PDB file of C-alpha atoms in Angstrom:
ATOM      1  CA  MET A   1      45.666  -7.346  12.505  1.00  0.00           C
ATOM      2  CA  SER A   2      46.574 -10.115  14.911  1.00  0.00           C
ATOM      3  CA  LEU A   3      47.704  -9.269  18.431  1.00  0.00           C
ATOM      4  CA  VAL A   4      51.361  -9.884  17.604  1.00  0.00           C
ATOM      5  CA  GLN A   5      51.059  -7.542  14.604  1.00  0.00           C
ATOM      6  CA  LEU A   6      49.405  -4.861  16.727  1.00  0.00           C
ATOM      7  CA  ILE A   7      52.293  -5.011  19.198  1.00  0.00           C
ATOM      8  CA  ALA A   8      54.827  -4.907  16.375  1.00  0.00           C
ATOM      9  CA  HIS A   9      53.260  -1.753  14.895  1.00  0.00           C
ATOM     10  CA  ALA A  10      52.413   0.082  18.144  1.00  0.00           C
ATOM     11  CA  ASP A  11      54.126   3.327  19.138  1.00  0.00           C
ATOM     12  CA  GLU A  12      55.541   4.072  22.596  1.00  0.00           C
ATOM     13  CA  ARG A  13      52.164   5.085  24.037  1.00  0.00           C
ATOM     14  CA  GLY A  14      50.421   2.012  22.659  1.00  0.00           C
ATOM     15  CA  LEU A  15      53.140  -0.319  23.929  1.00  0.00           C
ATOM     16  CA  ALA A  16      53.119   1.241  27.387  1.00  0.00           C
ATOM     17  CA  ALA A  17      49.328   1.034  27.535  1.00  0.00           C
ATOM     18  CA  SER A  18      49.387  -2.591  26.404  1.00  0.00           C
ATOM     19  CA  GLY A  19      51.875  -3.701  29.047  1.00  0.00           C
ATOM     20  CA  LEU A  20      50.298  -1.562  31.750  1.00  0.00           C
ATOM     21  CA  ALA A  21      46.806  -2.866  30.963  1.00  0.00           C
ATOM     22  CA  CYS A  22      47.965  -6.481  31.236  1.00  0.00           C
ATOM     23  CA  LEU A  23      49.599  -5.736  34.594  1.00  0.00           C
ATOM     24  CA  ASP A  24      46.582  -3.755  35.811  1.00  0.00           C
ATOM     25  CA  ARG A  25      44.188  -6.624  35.104  1.00  0.00           C
ATOM     26  CA  CYS A  26      46.435  -8.897  37.181  1.00  0.00           C
ATOM     27  CA  VAL A  27      46.780  -6.522  40.161  1.00  0.00           C
ATOM     28  CA  PRO A  28      44.373  -8.640  42.298  1.00  0.00           C
ATOM     29  CA  LEU A  29      47.078 -11.312  42.412  1.00  0.00           C
ATOM     30  CA  LEU A  30      49.450  -8.810  44.013  1.00  0.00           C
ATOM     31  CA  GLY A  31      47.035  -7.556  46.660  1.00  0.00           C
ATOM     32  CA  GLY A  32      46.802  -4.116  45.055  1.00  0.00           C
ATOM     33  CA  ASP A  33      43.741  -1.886  45.069  1.00  0.00           C
ATOM     34  CA  ASP A  34      41.983  -0.747  41.917  1.00  0.00           C
ATOM     35  CA  GLU A  35      43.696   2.662  41.846  1.00  0.00           C
ATOM     36  CA  ILE A  36      47.300   1.564  42.409  1.00  0.00           C
ATOM     37  CA  LEU A  37      48.317   1.935  38.747  1.00  0.00           C
ATOM     38  CA  ARG A  38      46.262   5.027  37.899  1.00  0.00           C
ATOM     39  CA  PRO A  39      49.288   7.390  38.244  1.00  0.00           C
ATOM     40  CA  LEU A  40      51.062   5.396  35.528  1.00  0.00           C
ATOM     41  CA  TRP A  41      48.007   5.580  33.274  1.00  0.00           C
ATOM     42  CA  THR A  42      48.059   9.364  33.736  1.00  0.00           C
ATOM     43  CA  THR A  43      51.635   9.605  32.447  1.00  0.00           C
ATOM     44  CA  LEU A  44      50.595   8.020  29.129  1.00  0.00           C
ATOM     45  CA  ALA A  45      48.872  11.260  28.155  1.00  0.00           C
ATOM     46  CA  HIS A  46      52.380  12.792  28.167  1.00  0.00           C
ATOM     47  CA  PRO A  47      54.731  10.106  26.785  1.00  0.00           C
ATOM     48  CA  ALA A  48      57.705  12.480  26.704  1.00  0.00           C
ATOM     49  CA  ASP A  49      57.633  12.765  30.511  1.00  0.00           C
ATOM     50  CA  ALA A  50      60.039   9.880  31.173  1.00  0.00           C
ATOM     51  CA  ASP A  51      60.904  11.143  34.658  1.00  0.00           C
ATOM     52  CA  ALA A  52      57.261  10.974  35.762  1.00  0.00           C
ATOM     53  CA  TRP A  53      56.947   7.408  34.452  1.00  0.00           C
ATOM     54  CA  ALA A  54      60.132   6.302  36.247  1.00  0.00           C
ATOM     55  CA  SER A  55      59.251   7.888  39.586  1.00  0.00           C
ATOM     56  CA  ARG A  56      55.668   6.618  39.591  1.00  0.00           C
ATOM     57  CA  LEU A  57      56.796   3.152  38.556  1.00  0.00           C
ATOM     58  CA  ALA A  58      59.229   3.126  41.485  1.00  0.00           C
ATOM     59  CA  ARG A  59      56.398   4.011  43.884  1.00  0.00           C
ATOM     60  CA  VAL A  60      54.180   1.266  42.478  1.00  0.00           C
ATOM     61  CA  ARG A  61      56.991  -1.263  42.859  1.00  0.00           C
ATOM     62  CA  GLY A  62      57.492  -0.148  46.440  1.00  0.00           C
ATOM     63  CA  ALA A  63      53.807  -0.741  47.135  1.00  0.00           C
ATOM     64  CA  LEU A  64      53.396  -4.047  45.294  1.00  0.00           C
ATOM     65  CA  ALA A  65      56.703  -5.781  44.750  1.00  0.00           C
ATOM     66  CA  GLY A  66      57.139  -7.276  48.188  1.00  0.00           C
ATOM     67  CA  PRO A  67      58.340 -10.826  48.775  1.00  0.00           C
ATOM     68  CA  GLY A  68      56.054 -13.583  47.571  1.00  0.00           C
ATOM     69  CA  GLU A  69      53.903 -15.420  50.041  1.00  0.00           C
ATOM     70  CA  PRO A  70      54.829 -18.997  51.015  1.00  0.00           C
ATOM     71  CA  GLY A  71      53.186 -21.377  48.599  1.00  0.00           C
ATOM     72  CA  GLU A  72      52.325 -18.574  46.195  1.00  0.00           C
ATOM     73  CA  GLY A  73      51.117 -19.984  42.901  1.00  0.00           C
ATOM     74  CA  GLU A  74      52.551 -19.579  39.431  1.00  0.00           C
ATOM     75  CA  ALA A  75      49.953 -16.983  38.460  1.00  0.00           C
ATOM     76  CA  ALA A  76      51.049 -14.596  41.226  1.00  0.00           C
ATOM     77  CA  LEU A  77      54.715 -15.207  40.445  1.00  0.00           C
ATOM     78  CA  LEU A  78      54.100 -14.285  36.808  1.00  0.00           C
ATOM     79  CA  ALA A  79      52.306 -11.090  37.854  1.00  0.00           C
ATOM     80  CA  ARG A  80      55.219 -10.123  40.119  1.00  0.00           C
ATOM     81  CA  ARG A  81      57.653 -10.606  37.263  1.00  0.00           C
ATOM     82  CA  MET A  82      55.494  -8.495  34.951  1.00  0.00           C
ATOM     83  CA  LEU A  83      55.909  -5.611  37.391  1.00  0.00           C
ATOM     84  CA  ALA A  84      59.613  -6.261  37.917  1.00  0.00           C
ATOM     85  CA  ALA A  85      60.243  -6.270  34.148  1.00  0.00           C
ATOM     86  CA  ALA A  86      58.597  -2.887  33.510  1.00  0.00           C
ATOM     87  CA  PRO A  87      61.229  -0.594  31.954  1.00  0.00           C
ATOM     88  CA  SER A  88      62.119   2.497  33.960  1.00  0.00           C
ATOM     89  CA  GLU A  89      62.923   4.290  30.702  1.00  0.00           C
ATOM     90  CA  PRO A  90      59.845   4.246  28.425  1.00  0.00           C
ATOM     91  CA  SER A  91      61.706   3.804  25.138  1.00  0.00           C
ATOM     92  CA  ALA A  92      60.105   2.019  22.188  1.00  0.00           C
ATOM     93  CA  ALA A  93      62.581  -0.881  22.302  1.00  0.00           C
ATOM     94  CA  GLY A  94      62.184  -1.559  26.018  1.00  0.00           C
ATOM     95  CA  LEU A  95      58.426  -1.106  25.985  1.00  0.00           C
ATOM     96  CA  ARG A  96      58.013  -3.463  23.026  1.00  0.00           C
ATOM     97  CA  VAL A  97      59.823  -6.275  24.855  1.00  0.00           C
ATOM     98  CA  TRP A  98      57.752  -5.591  27.976  1.00  0.00           C
ATOM     99  CA  ALA A  99      54.434  -5.421  26.128  1.00  0.00           C
ATOM    100  CA  ASP A 100      55.156  -8.722  24.393  1.00  0.00           C
ATOM    101  CA  ALA A 101      56.174 -10.394  27.656  1.00  0.00           C
ATOM    102  CA  CYS A 102      53.146  -8.998  29.507  1.00  0.00           C
ATOM    103  CA  SER A 103      50.807 -10.209  26.772  1.00  0.00           C
ATOM    104  CA  LEU A 104      52.066 -13.758  27.065  1.00  0.00           C
ATOM    105  CA  ALA A 105      52.212 -13.713  30.863  1.00  0.00           C
ATOM    106  CA  ALA A 106      48.678 -12.330  31.217  1.00  0.00           C
ATOM    107  CA  LEU A 107      47.278 -14.987  28.876  1.00  0.00           C
ATOM    108  CA  ARG A 108      49.084 -17.667  30.854  1.00  0.00           C
ATOM    109  CA  ILE A 109      47.774 -16.242  34.144  1.00  0.00           C
ATOM    110  CA  HIS A 110      44.205 -16.280  32.878  1.00  0.00           C
ATOM    111  CA  ARG A 111      44.581 -19.843  31.674  1.00  0.00           C
ATOM    112  CA  LEU A 112      45.940 -20.940  35.054  1.00  0.00           C
ATOM    113  CA  LEU A 113      43.027 -19.295  36.863  1.00  0.00           C
ATOM    114  CA  ASP A 114      40.203 -20.241  34.507  1.00  0.00           C
ATOM    115  CA  PRO A 115      37.724 -22.434  36.443  1.00  0.00           C
ATOM    116  CA  ALA A 116      36.962 -24.309  33.222  1.00  0.00           C
ATOM    117  CA  GLY A 117      40.564 -25.491  33.071  1.00  0.00           C
ATOM    118  CA  GLU A 118      41.194 -26.397  36.696  1.00  0.00           C
ATOM    119  CA  ASP A 119      41.028 -30.125  36.020  1.00  0.00           C
ATOM    120  CA  ALA A 120      43.087 -29.985  32.840  1.00  0.00           C
ATOM    121  CA  PRO A 121      46.867 -30.470  32.812  1.00  0.00           C
ATOM    122  CA  GLU A 122      48.707 -27.169  32.682  1.00  0.00           C
ATOM    123  CA  GLU A 123      50.687 -26.435  29.521  1.00  0.00           C
ATOM    124  CA  THR A 124      52.960 -23.643  30.684  1.00  0.00           C
ATOM    125  CA  GLY A 125      56.586 -22.793  30.421  1.00  0.00           C
ATOM    126  CA  ASP A 126      59.059 -21.886  33.143  1.00  0.00           C
ATOM    127  CA  ALA A 127      57.453 -19.774  35.841  1.00  0.00           C
ATOM    128  CA  GLY A 128      60.735 -17.943  36.169  1.00  0.00           C
ATOM    129  CA  GLU A 129      59.998 -16.085  32.944  1.00  0.00           C
ATOM    130  CA  ALA A 130      57.268 -13.491  32.622  1.00  0.00           C
ATOM    131  CA  GLY A 131      57.101 -14.232  28.933  1.00  0.00           C
ATOM    132  CA  GLY A 132      59.445 -13.337  26.171  1.00  0.00           C
ATOM    133  CA  ALA A 133      59.307 -13.598  22.414  1.00  0.00           C
ATOM    134  CA  GLY A 134      55.758 -14.906  22.656  1.00  0.00           C
ATOM    135  CA  GLU A 135      53.864 -15.013  19.399  1.00  0.00           C
ATOM    136  CA  THR A 136      50.219 -14.526  20.144  1.00  0.00           C
ATOM    137  CA  GLY A 137      47.922 -15.265  17.222  1.00  0.00           C
ATOM    138  CA  ASP A 138      44.332 -14.523  16.381  1.00  0.00           C
ATOM    139  CA  ALA A 139      41.428 -15.375  18.657  1.00  0.00           C
ATOM    140  CA  GLY A 140      39.919 -18.075  16.479  1.00  0.00           C
ATOM    141  CA  ASP A 141      41.099 -20.768  18.891  1.00  0.00           C
ATOM    142  CA  ALA A 142      41.266 -18.318  21.796  1.00  0.00           C
ATOM    143  CA  GLU A 143      45.055 -17.984  21.789  1.00  0.00           C
ATOM    144  CA  VAL A 144      48.185 -19.442  20.268  1.00  0.00           C
ATOM    145  CA  THR A 145      51.604 -18.563  21.659  1.00  0.00           C
ATOM    146  CA  GLY A 146      55.200 -19.560  21.237  1.00  0.00           C
ATOM    147  CA  GLY A 147      55.698 -19.769  25.005  1.00  0.00           C
ATOM    148  CA  GLY A 148      53.580 -22.794  25.809  1.00  0.00           C
ATOM    149  CA  VAL A 149      50.202 -21.246  26.676  1.00  0.00           C
ATOM    150  CA  ARG A 150      47.448 -23.075  24.855  1.00  0.00           C
ATOM    151  CA  GLY A 151      43.740 -23.752  24.984  1.00  0.00           C
ATOM    152  CA  GLY A 152      40.520 -21.896  24.274  1.00  0.00           C
ATOM    153  CA  SER A 153      39.072 -21.378  27.751  1.00  0.00           C
ATOM    154  CA  PRO A 154      36.578 -18.524  28.232  1.00  0.00           C
ATOM    155  CA  LEU A 155      38.747 -16.488  30.607  1.00  0.00           C
ATOM    156  CA  VAL A 156      41.706 -16.651  28.211  1.00  0.00           C
ATOM    157  CA  ALA A 157      39.557 -15.739  25.198  1.00  0.00           C
ATOM    158  CA  ALA A 158      38.216 -12.691  27.048  1.00  0.00           C
ATOM    159  CA  GLU A 159      41.735 -11.599  28.019  1.00  0.00           C
ATOM    160  CA  LEU A 160      42.882 -11.919  24.416  1.00  0.00           C
ATOM    161  CA  ARG A 161      39.967  -9.756  23.266  1.00  0.00           C
ATOM    162  CA  ARG A 162      40.850  -7.099  25.843  1.00  0.00           C
ATOM    163  CA  GLN A 163      44.517  -7.050  24.861  1.00  0.00           C
ATOM    164  CA  THR A 164      43.531  -6.589  21.232  1.00  0.00           C
ATOM    165  CA  ALA A 165      40.983  -3.890  22.089  1.00  0.00           C
ATOM    166  CA  VAL A 166      43.521  -1.826  24.063  1.00  0.00           C
ATOM    167  CA  LEU A 167      46.032  -1.832  21.204  1.00  0.00           C
ATOM    168  CA  GLU A 168      43.369  -1.048  18.598  1.00  0.00           C
ATOM    169  CA  LEU A 169      42.032   1.857  20.656  1.00  0.00           C
ATOM    170  CA  LEU A 170      45.487   3.400  21.021  1.00  0.00           C
ATOM    171  CA  ALA A 171      46.343   2.793  17.358  1.00  0.00           C
ATOM    172  CA  GLU A 172      43.125   4.436  16.160  1.00  0.00           C
ATOM    173  CA  HIS A 173      42.705   7.254  18.673  1.00  0.00           C
ATOM    174  CA  GLY A 174      46.083   7.894  20.320  1.00  0.00           C
ATOM    175  CA  THR A 175      45.704   9.774  23.602  1.00  0.00           C
ATOM    176  CA  GLY A 176      41.953   9.896  22.964  1.00  0.00           C
ATOM    177  CA  GLY A 177      41.791   6.106  23.310  1.00  0.00           C
ATOM    178  CA  LEU A 178      43.307   6.002  26.791  1.00  0.00           C
ATOM    179  CA  ARG A 179      40.038   6.442  28.680  1.00  0.00           C
ATOM    180  CA  ARG A 180      38.290   3.616  26.848  1.00  0.00           C
ATOM    181  CA  ALA A 181      41.393   1.416  27.135  1.00  0.00           C
ATOM    182  CA  HIS A 182      41.354   1.981  30.897  1.00  0.00           C
ATOM    183  CA  GLU A 183      37.658   1.087  31.022  1.00  0.00           C
ATOM    184  CA  VAL A 184      38.327  -2.163  29.146  1.00  0.00           C
ATOM    185  CA  THR A 185      41.121  -2.919  31.614  1.00  0.00           C
ATOM    186  CA  THR A 186      38.960  -2.109  34.637  1.00  0.00           C
ATOM    187  CA  GLU A 187      36.339  -4.573  33.420  1.00  0.00           C
ATOM    188  CA  GLY A 188      38.979  -7.282  33.081  1.00  0.00           C
ATOM    189  CA  ARG A 189      40.413  -6.555  36.527  1.00  0.00           C
ATOM    190  CA  ARG A 190      36.981  -6.940  38.108  1.00  0.00           C
ATOM    191  CA  VAL A 191      36.532 -10.295  36.415  1.00  0.00           C
ATOM    192  CA  LEU A 192      39.920 -11.556  37.603  1.00  0.00           C
ATOM    193  CA  ARG A 193      39.360 -10.225  41.119  1.00  0.00           C
ATOM    194  CA  ALA A 194      36.122 -12.221  41.286  1.00  0.00           C
ATOM    195  CA  VAL A 195      37.937 -15.356  40.076  1.00  0.00           C
ATOM    196  CA  VAL A 196      40.706 -14.899  42.654  1.00  0.00           C
ATOM    197  CA  SER A 197      38.115 -14.354  45.391  1.00  0.00           C
ATOM    198  CA  ARG A 198      36.215 -17.522  44.467  1.00  0.00           C
ATOM    199  CA  ARG A 199      39.411 -19.563  44.443  1.00  0.00           C
ATOM    200  CA  ALA A 200      40.342 -18.219  47.885  1.00  0.00           C
ATOM    201  CA  ARG A 201      36.926 -19.138  49.285  1.00  0.00           C
ATOM    202  CA  GLY A 202      37.225 -22.588  47.739  1.00  0.00           C
ATOM    203  CA  ARG A 203      40.582 -23.184  49.437  1.00  0.00           C
ATOM    204  CA  GLY A 204      39.149 -21.962  52.721  1.00  0.00           C
TER     205      GLY A 204
END
């Protein structure tokens, strides 16, 4: 199935994992450490524990959702809005909207940060939106969305593969797929952290 179909068919756990994984890979843009979202990952083993999700989400927001830095780029703004849009109540309807928005926002972030696309004109929508009603297609041309993110750059293609892998793992293995989904996400976070670090050195 395509990514948009995987999101459409995912259950609450799969949707939460999808949105959380997208946010987790983008944590370097928010100055967070690699373990900041682990408490939220832990709650996914017990999807009925809505109170635990809400309280841990509030703590994460307190740690990460500070005011943006002066001159902060669109990628960081999108990551902040991904966190702000996370539903406090992990219902299927709210999580589906969030997972879809996070998918689009994460693809856009990776396109903005891809070194291969730094000299190309950006084809993005309003930075005030984290996503929304994005239709992400198959990976044949890296990614196709309804929200303005286009292009087949390597960083974007890798992010699309990771988003698909997380949803497939949860669809096939349920709770048993969480560990591998987290490993896939950790790999992506390391890649993005290296990209962010190189960009910072380049500006310095």
